[in-house]
Tab-separated table of C-alpha atoms in Angstrom:
chain	number	residue	atom	x	y	z
A	1	MET	CA	14.504	-1.686	-9.769
A	2	LYS	CA	15.339	1.827	-8.632
A	3	PHE	CA	13.313	4.988	-9.218
A	4	SER	CA	14.264	8.601	-8.651
A	5	PHE	CA	12.703	10.527	-5.882
A	6	GLU	CA	11.409	13.098	-8.392
A	7	GLN	CA	9.622	10.429	-10.429
A	8	LEU	CA	7.945	8.852	-7.386
A	9	PHE	CA	7.117	12.337	-5.873
A	10	LYS	CA	5.443	13.476	-9.100
A	11	PHE	CA	3.456	10.295	-9.435
A	12	THR	CA	2.369	10.183	-5.779
A	13	LYS	CA	1.267	13.827	-5.746
A	14	SER	CA	-0.644	13.277	-8.986
A	15	ILE	CA	-2.536	10.342	-7.470
A	16	PHE	CA	-3.428	12.363	-4.362
A	17	ILE	CA	-4.691	15.204	-6.597
A	18	LYS	CA	-6.767	12.548	-8.548
A	19	ILE	CA	-8.619	11.521	-5.405
A	20	GLY	CA	-9.478	15.160	-4.683
A	21	CYS	CA	-6.646	16.590	-2.554
A	22	PRO	CA	-5.885	20.265	-3.090
A	23	GLU	CA	-2.510	20.639	-4.744
A	24	GLU	CA	-0.749	22.000	-1.712
A	25	GLU	CA	-2.013	19.201	0.481
A	26	ALA	CA	-1.243	16.603	-2.226
A	27	GLU	CA	2.346	17.883	-2.208
A	28	THR	CA	2.563	17.683	1.591
A	29	ALA	CA	1.125	14.141	1.616
A	30	ALA	CA	3.559	13.033	-1.120
A	31	LYS	CA	6.537	14.473	0.651
A	32	VAL	CA	5.677	12.847	3.956
A	33	LEU	CA	4.902	9.497	2.409
A	34	LEU	CA	8.119	9.396	0.355
A	35	SER	CA	10.247	10.500	3.354
A	36	ALA	CA	9.763	6.898	4.461
A	37	ASP	CA	11.247	5.461	1.328
A	38	LEU	CA	14.106	7.885	1.399
A	39	ARG	CA	14.974	6.946	5.021
A	40	GLY	CA	14.717	3.197	4.371
A	41	VAL	CA	11.327	2.656	6.109
A	42	ASP	CA	9.961	1.046	2.964
A	43	SER	CA	6.991	-0.510	4.859
A	44	HIS	CA	5.549	2.974	5.388
A	45	GLY	CA	6.264	4.630	2.103
A	46	VAL	CA	4.924	4.532	-1.459
A	47	ALA	CA	4.050	0.888	-1.034
A	48	ARG	CA	1.036	2.067	1.065
A	49	LEU	CA	-0.193	4.572	-1.569
A	50	SER	CA	-2.823	2.162	-2.913
A	51	GLY	CA	-3.932	1.557	0.669
A	52	TYR	CA	-4.793	5.240	1.159
A	53	VAL	CA	-6.660	5.236	-2.108
A	54	ARG	CA	-8.691	2.188	-1.116
A	55	LEU	CA	-9.642	3.957	2.174
A	56	TRP	CA	-10.714	7.031	0.178
A	57	GLU	CA	-12.826	4.741	-2.068
A	58	ALA	CA	-14.423	3.283	1.046
A	59	ASN	CA	-15.310	6.904	2.164
A	60	ARG	CA	-13.035	6.562	5.157
A	61	ILE	CA	-10.645	9.363	4.086
A	62	ASN	CA	-11.734	12.981	3.460
A	63	ALA	CA	-9.584	14.347	0.607
A	64	LYS	CA	-10.618	17.939	1.416
A	65	PRO	CA	-10.697	18.127	5.229
A	66	SER	CA	-11.274	21.266	7.247
A	67	ILE	CA	-8.522	20.665	9.852
A	68	LYS	CA	-8.937	22.859	12.866
A	69	ILE	CA	-8.113	23.489	16.522
A	70	ILE	CA	-11.101	22.725	18.669
A	71	HIS	CA	-9.635	23.359	22.154
A	72	GLU	CA	-6.464	25.194	23.265
A	73	THR	CA	-4.434	26.892	25.986
A	74	PRO	CA	-1.266	28.936	25.468
A	75	SER	CA	0.839	25.769	25.318
A	76	THR	CA	-1.643	22.944	24.421
A	77	ALA	CA	-4.233	22.199	21.746
A	78	VAL	CA	-6.561	19.432	20.461
A	79	VAL	CA	-6.802	19.282	16.670
A	80	ASP	CA	-9.732	17.726	14.711
A	81	GLY	CA	-8.393	16.250	11.478
A	82	ASP	CA	-11.880	16.010	9.873
A	83	GLY	CA	-11.182	12.535	8.616
A	84	GLY	CA	-8.282	13.753	6.446
A	85	LEU	CA	-5.146	12.041	5.347
A	86	GLY	CA	-2.839	11.715	8.402
A	87	LEU	CA	-0.113	12.664	5.981
A	88	VAL	CA	-1.603	16.146	5.953
A	89	VAL	CA	-3.207	16.373	9.392
A	90	ALA	CA	0.023	15.480	11.244
A	91	PRO	CA	2.167	18.345	9.751
A	92	PHE	CA	-0.634	20.806	10.536
A	93	ALA	CA	-0.713	19.683	14.125
A	94	MET	CA	3.053	19.570	14.554
A	95	GLN	CA	3.199	23.142	13.245
A	96	VAL	CA	0.693	24.087	15.903
A	97	ALA	CA	3.009	22.584	18.552
A	98	ILE	CA	5.981	24.483	17.100
A	99	ASP	CA	4.000	27.797	16.999
A	100	LYS	CA	2.944	27.385	20.654
A	101	ALA	CA	6.493	26.557	21.696
A	102	LYS	CA	7.720	29.723	20.080
A	103	ILE	CA	5.500	31.674	22.514
A	104	ALA	CA	5.172	29.465	25.583
A	105	GLY	CA	8.490	27.459	25.448
A	106	THR	CA	6.740	24.236	24.825
A	107	GLY	CA	3.823	23.101	22.691
A	108	TRP	CA	1.676	19.972	23.108
A	109	VAL	CA	-0.993	18.847	20.561
A	110	SER	CA	-3.258	15.857	20.681
A	111	VAL	CA	-5.211	14.908	17.489
A	112	LYS	CA	-8.386	13.074	16.806
A	113	ASN	CA	-10.316	12.192	13.689
A	114	SER	CA	-7.250	11.499	11.600
A	115	ASN	CA	-5.786	8.501	9.642
A	116	HIS	CA	-2.374	6.760	9.207
A	117	TYR	CA	0.292	9.488	9.234
A	118	GLY	CA	3.360	7.815	7.657
A	119	ILE	CA	6.631	7.667	9.671
A	120	ALA	CA	6.644	9.293	13.038
A	121	GLY	CA	10.144	10.661	12.710
A	122	GLN	CA	9.228	12.910	9.739
A	123	HIS	CA	6.883	15.005	11.906
A	124	ALA	CA	9.215	15.145	14.939
A	125	MET	CA	11.979	16.417	12.651
A	126	MET	CA	9.945	19.522	11.717
A	127	ALA	CA	11.087	20.995	15.073
A	128	LEU	CA	14.807	20.800	14.329
A	129	GLU	CA	15.128	23.919	12.083
A	130	HIS	CA	13.566	25.920	14.943
A	131	ASP	CA	16.184	24.828	17.565
A	132	MET	CA	13.519	22.732	19.255
A	133	ILE	CA	13.185	19.116	20.289
A	134	GLY	CA	10.312	17.413	18.456
A	135	ILE	CA	8.179	14.520	19.687
A	136	SER	CA	5.714	12.591	17.628
A	137	MET	CA	3.549	9.510	18.306
A	138	THR	CA	0.391	7.904	16.992
A	139	ASN	CA	-1.866	4.990	17.727
A	140	ALA	CA	-2.657	2.398	15.029
A	141	SER	CA	-4.808	-0.523	14.038
A	142	PRO	CA	-5.154	-3.141	16.836
A	143	LEU	CA	-2.702	-5.831	15.819
A	144	VAL	CA	-0.783	-6.208	19.073
A	145	SER	CA	-1.570	-8.288	22.112
A	146	PRO	CA	-0.614	-7.078	25.564
A	147	THR	CA	1.689	-9.241	27.591
A	148	PHE	CA	-0.114	-12.479	28.688
A	149	SER	CA	-3.052	-11.928	26.262
A	150	THR	CA	-4.209	-13.430	22.910
A	151	GLU	CA	-6.492	-10.441	22.219
A	152	ARG	CA	-5.319	-7.693	19.829
A	153	LEU	CA	-5.812	-4.451	21.810
A	154	LEU	CA	-3.071	-2.083	20.682
A	155	GLY	CA	-1.309	-0.882	17.568
A	156	THR	CA	2.411	-0.747	16.771
A	157	ASN	CA	2.167	2.724	18.309
A	158	PRO	CA	5.451	4.383	17.369
A	159	ILE	CA	7.402	7.116	19.205
A	160	ALA	CA	9.839	9.500	17.544
A	161	VAL	CA	12.050	12.103	19.203
A	162	ALA	CA	14.246	14.494	17.187
A	163	ILE	CA	17.025	16.461	18.916
A	164	PRO	CA	19.317	19.003	17.177
A	165	ALA	CA	23.072	19.087	17.450
A	166	LYS	CA	25.588	21.698	16.262
A	167	SER	CA	28.142	20.163	13.866
A	168	GLN	CA	26.836	16.641	14.201
A	169	PRO	CA	23.687	15.369	12.490
A	170	PRO	CA	20.576	15.445	14.657
A	171	PHE	CA	19.708	12.626	16.956
A	172	VAL	CA	16.485	11.085	15.563
A	173	ALA	CA	14.936	8.063	17.372
A	174	ASP	CA	11.920	6.583	15.524
A	175	PHE	CA	10.698	3.239	16.716
A	176	ALA	CA	7.570	1.124	17.100
A	177	SER	CA	6.605	-0.068	20.567
A	178	THR	CA	6.442	-3.600	19.168
A	179	THR	CA	9.270	-5.960	18.122
A	180	ALA	CA	8.545	-4.878	14.465
A	181	ALA	CA	6.150	-2.764	12.567
A	182	ASN	CA	3.379	-4.616	10.644
A	183	GLY	CA	4.682	-3.184	7.380
A	184	LYS	CA	7.807	-5.329	7.806
A	185	LEU	CA	5.586	-8.437	7.688
A	186	GLU	CA	4.207	-7.216	4.341
A	187	ILE	CA	7.750	-6.881	3.034
A	188	LEU	CA	8.592	-10.435	4.229
A	189	LYS	CA	5.539	-11.792	2.533
A	190	ARG	CA	6.559	-10.099	-0.750
A	191	LYS	CA	10.027	-11.662	-0.405
A	192	SER	CA	8.578	-15.038	0.638
A	193	GLU	CA	10.610	-14.929	3.823
A	194	GLU	CA	9.840	-15.985	7.393
A	195	ALA	CA	9.584	-13.652	10.315
A	196	PRO	CA	12.195	-13.800	13.081
A	197	LEU	CA	11.113	-15.663	16.183
A	198	GLY	CA	9.702	-13.240	18.784
A	199	TRP	CA	7.813	-10.942	16.321
A	200	ILE	CA	4.480	-12.736	16.233
A	201	GLN	CA	2.327	-15.115	18.168
A	202	ASP	CA	-0.426	-17.288	16.629
A	203	LYS	CA	-4.061	-17.149	17.589
A	204	ASN	CA	-3.354	-19.410	20.577
A	205	GLY	CA	-0.512	-17.316	21.880
A	206	ASN	CA	2.247	-19.539	20.660
A	207	PRO	CA	5.371	-18.226	18.914
A	208	THR	CA	5.251	-18.412	15.069
A	209	THR	CA	7.595	-17.385	12.278
A	210	SER	CA	4.843	-17.214	9.595
A	211	PRO	CA	4.619	-13.689	8.117
A	212	ASP	CA	0.867	-14.530	7.838
A	213	GLY	CA	0.555	-15.127	11.553
A	214	VAL	CA	-1.261	-11.886	12.194
A	215	LYS	CA	-3.485	-12.403	9.143
A	216	ASP	CA	-4.364	-15.843	10.410
A	217	GLY	CA	-5.659	-14.553	13.703
A	218	GLY	CA	-2.426	-14.118	15.720
A	219	ALA	CA	-0.827	-10.894	16.818
A	220	LEU	CA	2.248	-8.815	16.816
A	221	LEU	CA	4.203	-8.810	20.150
A	222	PRO	CA	5.155	-5.757	22.279
A	223	LEU	CA	8.831	-4.742	22.236
A	224	GLY	CA	10.722	-7.394	24.127
A	225	GLY	CA	8.680	-10.281	22.588
A	226	ASP	CA	7.871	-12.081	25.825
A	227	ARG	CA	7.757	-11.362	29.602
A	228	GLU	CA	11.248	-12.800	30.200
A	229	HIS	CA	12.749	-10.391	27.616
A	230	GLY	CA	10.750	-7.313	28.908
A	231	SER	CA	7.584	-7.313	26.731
A	232	HIS	CA	5.706	-5.691	29.697
A	233	LYS	CA	7.833	-2.594	29.004
A	234	GLY	CA	6.930	-2.656	25.317
A	235	TYR	CA	3.264	-3.104	26.286
A	236	ALA	CA	3.532	-0.060	28.635
A	237	LEU	CA	5.098	2.080	25.900
A	238	GLY	CA	2.332	1.209	23.529
A	239	ALA	CA	-0.305	1.928	26.151
A	240	ILE	CA	1.226	5.415	26.825
A	241	VAL	CA	1.172	6.242	23.160
A	242	ASP	CA	-2.510	5.120	22.923
A	243	ILE	CA	-3.533	7.207	25.841
A	244	PHE	CA	-1.637	10.435	24.821
A	245	SER	CA	-2.854	10.119	21.246
A	246	ALA	CA	-6.429	9.057	21.713
A	247	VAL	CA	-7.885	9.024	25.244
A	248	LEU	CA	-6.491	12.599	25.607
A	249	SER	CA	-7.897	13.790	22.268
A	250	GLY	CA	-11.216	12.016	21.800
A	251	ALA	CA	-9.976	9.625	19.083
A	252	ASN	CA	-10.551	5.895	19.076
A	253	TYR	CA	-8.269	3.883	21.295
A	254	GLY	CA	-7.309	0.258	21.956
A	255	PRO	CA	-9.357	-2.272	19.968
A	256	TRP	CA	-11.714	0.515	18.553
A	257	VAL	CA	-8.959	2.078	16.416
A	258	PRO	CA	-10.101	1.782	12.696
A	259	PRO	CA	-8.066	-0.629	10.624
A	260	PHE	CA	-5.710	0.657	7.900
A	261	VAL	CA	-6.941	-1.907	5.433
A	262	ALA	CA	-10.120	-0.928	3.618
A	263	PHE	CA	-11.606	-4.462	3.478
A	264	LEU	CA	-11.968	-4.544	7.292
A	265	GLN	CA	-14.701	-2.263	8.748
A	266	PRO	CA	-14.293	0.030	11.669
A	267	ASP	CA	-16.055	-0.968	14.844
A	268	PRO	CA	-19.742	-0.155	14.606
A	269	ASN	CA	-19.703	1.302	18.164
A	270	PRO	CA	-16.618	3.576	18.261
A	271	VAL	CA	-15.474	5.250	21.416
A	272	GLY	CA	-14.062	8.213	19.603
A	273	GLU	CA	-13.321	9.784	16.189
A	274	GLY	CA	-10.671	8.311	13.823
A	275	LEU	CA	-7.098	7.700	14.709
A	276	GLY	CA	-5.226	9.774	17.225
A	277	HIS	CA	-1.729	11.418	17.277
A	278	PHE	CA	0.323	13.307	19.854
A	279	PHE	CA	2.968	15.946	19.130
A	280	GLY	CA	5.357	17.983	21.212
A	281	ALA	CA	7.819	20.798	20.532
A	282	MET	CA	10.280	22.037	23.199
A	283	ARG	CA	12.217	25.212	22.625
A	284	ILE	CA	15.766	24.495	23.758
A	285	ASP	CA	16.372	28.048	24.987
A	286	ALA	CA	13.420	27.559	27.367
A	287	PHE	CA	15.917	25.407	29.265
A	288	ARG	CA	19.364	26.708	28.358
A	289	PRO	CA	21.008	28.651	25.496
A	290	ALA	CA	20.488	26.655	22.289
A	291	ASP	CA	24.078	26.973	21.156
A	292	GLU	CA	25.428	25.629	24.419
A	293	PHE	CA	22.955	22.698	24.303
A	294	LYS	CA	23.813	21.839	20.786
A	295	SER	CA	27.596	21.989	21.472
A	296	ASN	CA	26.968	19.547	24.352
A	297	MET	CA	24.947	17.291	22.032
A	298	ASP	CA	27.985	17.218	19.767
A	299	ILE	CA	30.062	16.049	22.745
A	300	TRP	CA	27.476	13.414	23.678
A	301	ILE	CA	27.200	12.123	20.106
A	302	ASN	CA	31.035	12.038	19.561
A	303	ARG	CA	31.646	10.140	22.761
A	304	PHE	CA	29.153	7.523	21.797
A	305	ARG	CA	30.612	7.267	18.285
A	306	LYS	CA	33.943	6.446	19.864
A	307	ALA	CA	32.509	3.681	22.138
A	308	GLU	CA	34.470	0.442	22.096
A	309	THR	CA	32.619	-2.051	19.948
A	310	ILE	CA	32.045	-5.828	20.422
A	311	SER	CA	33.781	-8.242	18.136
A	312	GLY	CA	32.588	-8.143	14.538
A	313	GLN	CA	30.916	-4.695	14.808
A	314	GLU	CA	32.455	-1.684	13.103
A	315	LYS	CA	30.897	1.164	15.092
A	316	VAL	CA	28.225	2.290	17.492
A	317	LEU	CA	25.281	3.917	15.701
A	318	ILE	CA	23.596	7.078	16.935
A	319	PRO	CA	19.825	7.043	16.366
A	320	GLY	CA	19.119	8.541	13.029
A	321	ASP	CA	22.495	7.450	11.407
A	322	PRO	CA	21.172	4.610	9.236
A	323	GLU	CA	18.260	6.550	7.941
A	324	ARG	CA	20.320	9.632	7.170
A	325	GLU	CA	22.935	7.560	5.303
A	326	LEU	CA	20.268	5.844	3.279
A	327	GLU	CA	18.542	9.084	2.439
A	328	ALA	CA	21.745	10.549	0.975
A	329	GLU	CA	22.214	7.362	-1.017
A	330	ARG	CA	18.705	7.089	-2.306
A	331	ARG	CA	18.502	10.703	-3.305
A	332	SER	CA	21.604	10.142	-5.382
A	333	ILE	CA	21.002	6.668	-6.976
A	334	GLY	CA	17.303	6.206	-6.570
A	335	ILE	CA	14.754	4.337	-4.344
A	336	PRO	CA	14.514	0.556	-4.747
A	337	LEU	CA	10.964	-0.934	-5.121
A	338	LEU	CA	10.048	-4.553	-4.829
A	339	LYS	CA	8.408	-5.926	-7.992
A	340	PRO	CA	4.990	-6.351	-6.311
A	341	VAL	CA	5.108	-2.706	-5.285
A	342	GLU	CA	6.148	-1.513	-8.713
A	343	GLU	CA	3.352	-3.583	-10.279
A	344	ASP	CA	0.845	-2.158	-7.787
A	345	LEU	CA	1.796	1.395	-8.571
A	346	ARG	CA	1.636	0.798	-12.330
A	347	ALA	CA	-1.906	-0.563	-11.881
A	348	LEU	CA	-2.746	2.460	-9.762
A	349	GLY	CA	-1.450	4.779	-12.525
A	350	GLU	CA	-3.473	3.004	-15.208
A	351	LYS	CA	-6.584	3.259	-13.024
A	352	PHE	CA	-6.252	7.048	-12.640
A	353	GLY	CA	-4.672	7.816	-15.987
A	354	VAL	CA	-1.358	8.897	-14.346
A	355	GLU	CA	1.913	7.796	-16.008
A	356	PHE	CA	4.245	5.872	-13.779
């Protein structure tokens, strides 16, 4: 069944207000969360709303954080999220990066004491309207085994880069450093479907297609799946995100990152505070005139669009194309929700006295 963006936004904002978020922050959180549904990243959208509520009920999310800069230079900063919703902490920190870039040419912000921040691309895209390149990354619950290991030491640790163009839509790359995000396994379970081979290994390190493979003690695999297909590169990407987001900021890293699910307790001996994020903003005219750069981005994009395709494929995609096309469609005809997600939201509404 499909629901309008307006209906889901109003409902989501109301739930965030019910758990104590100030109205402006509830609005920001709802906008960021639903940006995932609009762009087709259903695993990170409104389906996760009840997960945030459960974390709040477990006293692991501060609904009224005092988000602040605790260390800075003209072009860098560390932000303490005070245990707040990552959906609110991340836009604050990205804005700090943008403000610094306006003055210094570039801005770099590492964040500690935060929580899950939704889709990485939404934060990187904040830079576009300022003729800047935006960068966004975050560490996450340890569900990923490094190449050659059975231990879960890293998260899906996504990276997003948003680059403006002139007449063409922006280039927006947003991807996990694993073969698939954990949320995609949740969708497969709801659909009673198997996972593709190469996404997961079981607790003994053997390939499995069970969407419950991680739940049963296995792990997600780094991008590449196995050593022969370059998983060491995915492992390195995930490690870089973890270090930039957490070792640099003072957040928890590696196996100490707090789990998103409320029924699993954080490590009793943390090495930092909360989850970590990392943001960058680069003013294009700090390198060359922005109009020149954006014209050349148009040339770059158009050339790749005209690339000769392999048999059976209609066109070459530019990063951001599928999400942009889905957003236009979903704003027009509505956002589809799986039945279990719809039922979960209705139950959440009944619990808080909010009409769905």
